PDB file of C-alpha atoms in Angstrom:
ATOM      1  CA  VAL A   1      -4.472  57.361  -1.507  1.00 88.00           C
ATOM      2  CA  VAL A   2      -1.553  58.846   0.348  1.00 88.00           C
ATOM      3  CA  LYS A   3      -1.713  60.880   3.607  1.00 86.00           C
ATOM      4  CA  TRP A   4       1.317  63.138   4.121  1.00 87.00           C
ATOM      5  CA  ASP A   5       2.535  65.754   6.581  1.00 89.00           C
ATOM      6  CA  ILE A   6       2.346  69.166   5.000  1.00 90.00           C
ATOM      7  CA  GLU A   7       5.233  70.637   7.029  1.00 94.00           C
ATOM      8  CA  SER A   8       7.813  67.899   6.481  1.00 94.00           C
ATOM      9  CA  THR A   9       6.402  66.529   3.176  1.00 92.00           C
ATOM     10  CA  GLN A  10       6.858  63.055   4.517  1.00 95.00           C
ATOM     11  CA  VAL A  11       4.360  60.260   3.707  1.00 94.00           C
ATOM     12  CA  VAL A  12       2.487  59.358   6.883  1.00 90.00           C
ATOM     13  CA  ASP A  13       0.055  56.668   5.664  1.00 89.00           C
ATOM     14  CA  ARG A  14      -0.893  54.923   2.423  1.00 90.00           C
ATOM     15  CA  ILE A  15      -4.302  53.302   1.765  1.00 87.00           C
ATOM     16  CA  ASP A  16      -5.007  51.065  -1.254  1.00 87.00           C
ATOM     17  CA  THR A  17      -8.262  51.519  -3.109  1.00 83.00           C
ATOM     18  CA  TYR A  18     -10.149  49.005  -5.256  1.00 78.00           C
ATOM     19  CA  TYR A  19      -9.968  51.214  -8.323  1.00 77.00           C
ATOM     20  CA  SER A  20      -8.276  54.356  -9.668  1.00 78.00           C
ATOM     21  CA  PRO A  21      -9.828  57.328  -7.820  1.00 83.00           C
ATOM     22  CA  GLY A  22     -11.005  60.226  -9.974  1.00 82.00           C
ATOM     23  CA  HIS A  23     -12.024  62.590  -7.180  1.00 85.00           C
ATOM     24  CA  LEU A  24     -11.384  62.833  -3.456  1.00 88.00           C
ATOM     25  CA  MET A  25     -13.828  64.501  -1.147  1.00 87.00           C
ATOM     26  CA  ILE A  26     -13.868  65.188   2.588  1.00 86.00           C
ATOM     27  CA  PRO A  27     -17.368  65.833   3.863  1.00 84.00           C
ATOM     28  CA  GLY A  28     -17.625  69.494   4.816  1.00 83.00           C
ATOM     29  CA  GLY A  29     -14.257  70.200   3.160  1.00 82.00           C
ATOM     30  CA  ASP A  30     -15.602  73.225   1.396  1.00 84.00           C
ATOM     31  CA  SER A  31     -17.011  74.728   4.613  1.00 85.00           C
ATOM     32  CA  GLN A  32     -15.376  76.792   7.329  1.00 85.00           C
ATOM     33  CA  LYS A  33     -15.358  73.770   9.756  1.00 82.00           C
ATOM     34  CA  PRO A  34     -14.712  70.506   7.889  1.00 79.00           C
ATOM     35  CA  ASP A  35     -15.414  67.247   9.719  1.00 78.00           C
ATOM     36  CA  GLY A  36     -12.078  65.613   8.773  1.00 79.00           C
ATOM     37  CA  LYS A  37     -12.993  62.076   9.867  1.00 88.00           C
ATOM     38  CA  TYR A  38     -13.716  60.497   6.500  1.00 89.00           C
ATOM     39  CA  LEU A  39     -12.505  60.632   2.961  1.00 88.00           C
ATOM     40  CA  VAL A  40     -14.731  59.602   0.003  1.00 89.00           C
ATOM     41  CA  ALA A  41     -12.759  58.332  -3.036  1.00 88.00           C
ATOM     42  CA  LEU A  42     -14.937  58.416  -6.130  1.00 84.00           C
ATOM     43  CA  ASN A  43     -14.236  56.016  -9.017  1.00 79.00           C
ATOM     44  CA  LYS A  44     -13.332  57.798 -12.255  1.00 73.00           C
ATOM     45  CA  ILE A  45     -14.373  54.822 -14.499  1.00 70.00           C
ATOM     46  CA  THR A  46     -18.017  54.823 -13.265  1.00 57.00           C
ATOM     47  CA  LYS A  47     -20.046  57.137 -15.411  1.00 59.00           C
ATOM     48  CA  ASP A  48     -23.710  58.049 -15.524  1.00 57.00           C
ATOM     49  CA  ARG A  49     -26.514  55.549 -14.866  1.00 56.00           C
ATOM     50  CA  TYR A  50     -27.779  53.761 -17.884  1.00 56.00           C
ATOM     51  CA  LEU A  51     -31.300  52.413 -17.472  1.00 58.00           C
ATOM     52  CA  PRO A  52     -32.201  49.668 -16.851  1.00 61.00           C
ATOM     53  CA  THR A  53     -28.744  48.156 -16.317  1.00 63.00           C
ATOM     54  CA  GLY A  54     -27.446  50.747 -13.725  1.00 58.00           C
ATOM     55  CA  PRO A  55     -23.829  52.056 -13.581  1.00 56.00           C
ATOM     56  CA  GLU A  56     -21.067  50.580 -15.674  1.00 59.00           C
ATOM     57  CA  MET A  57     -19.262  49.339 -12.580  1.00 58.00           C
ATOM     58  CA  PHE A  58     -21.017  48.272  -9.347  1.00 61.00           C
ATOM     59  CA  HIS A  59     -18.743  50.278  -7.073  1.00 64.00           C
ATOM     60  CA  SER A  60     -18.704  54.026  -7.478  1.00 74.00           C
ATOM     61  CA  ALA A  61     -17.281  55.249  -4.178  1.00 82.00           C
ATOM     62  CA  GLN A  62     -15.154  54.069  -1.241  1.00 86.00           C
ATOM     63  CA  LEU A  63     -15.424  55.469   2.286  1.00 88.00           C
ATOM     64  CA  ILE A  64     -12.063  55.730   4.091  1.00 87.00           C
ATOM     65  CA  ASP A  65     -11.572  56.572   7.755  1.00 88.00           C
ATOM     66  CA  ILE A  66      -8.814  59.236   8.041  1.00 84.00           C
ATOM     67  CA  SER A  67      -9.466  60.193  11.733  1.00 83.00           C
ATOM     68  CA  GLY A  68      -6.232  58.689  13.006  1.00 74.00           C
TER      69      GLY A  68
END
């Protein structure tokens, strides 16, 4: 996951994830006042739950602090 400056288009920070993210979500990002402290990276390999074994992979999301 890469954090970059929108004005200068320079990479500010780079964070490794444990898998290939399929979706990125910032809590409240679709609202008028997003929180902007955390990023949730969702695993694109993990699919629906299959009973009784659970998800295909044990990790389905990673919480990343982007506050600073």
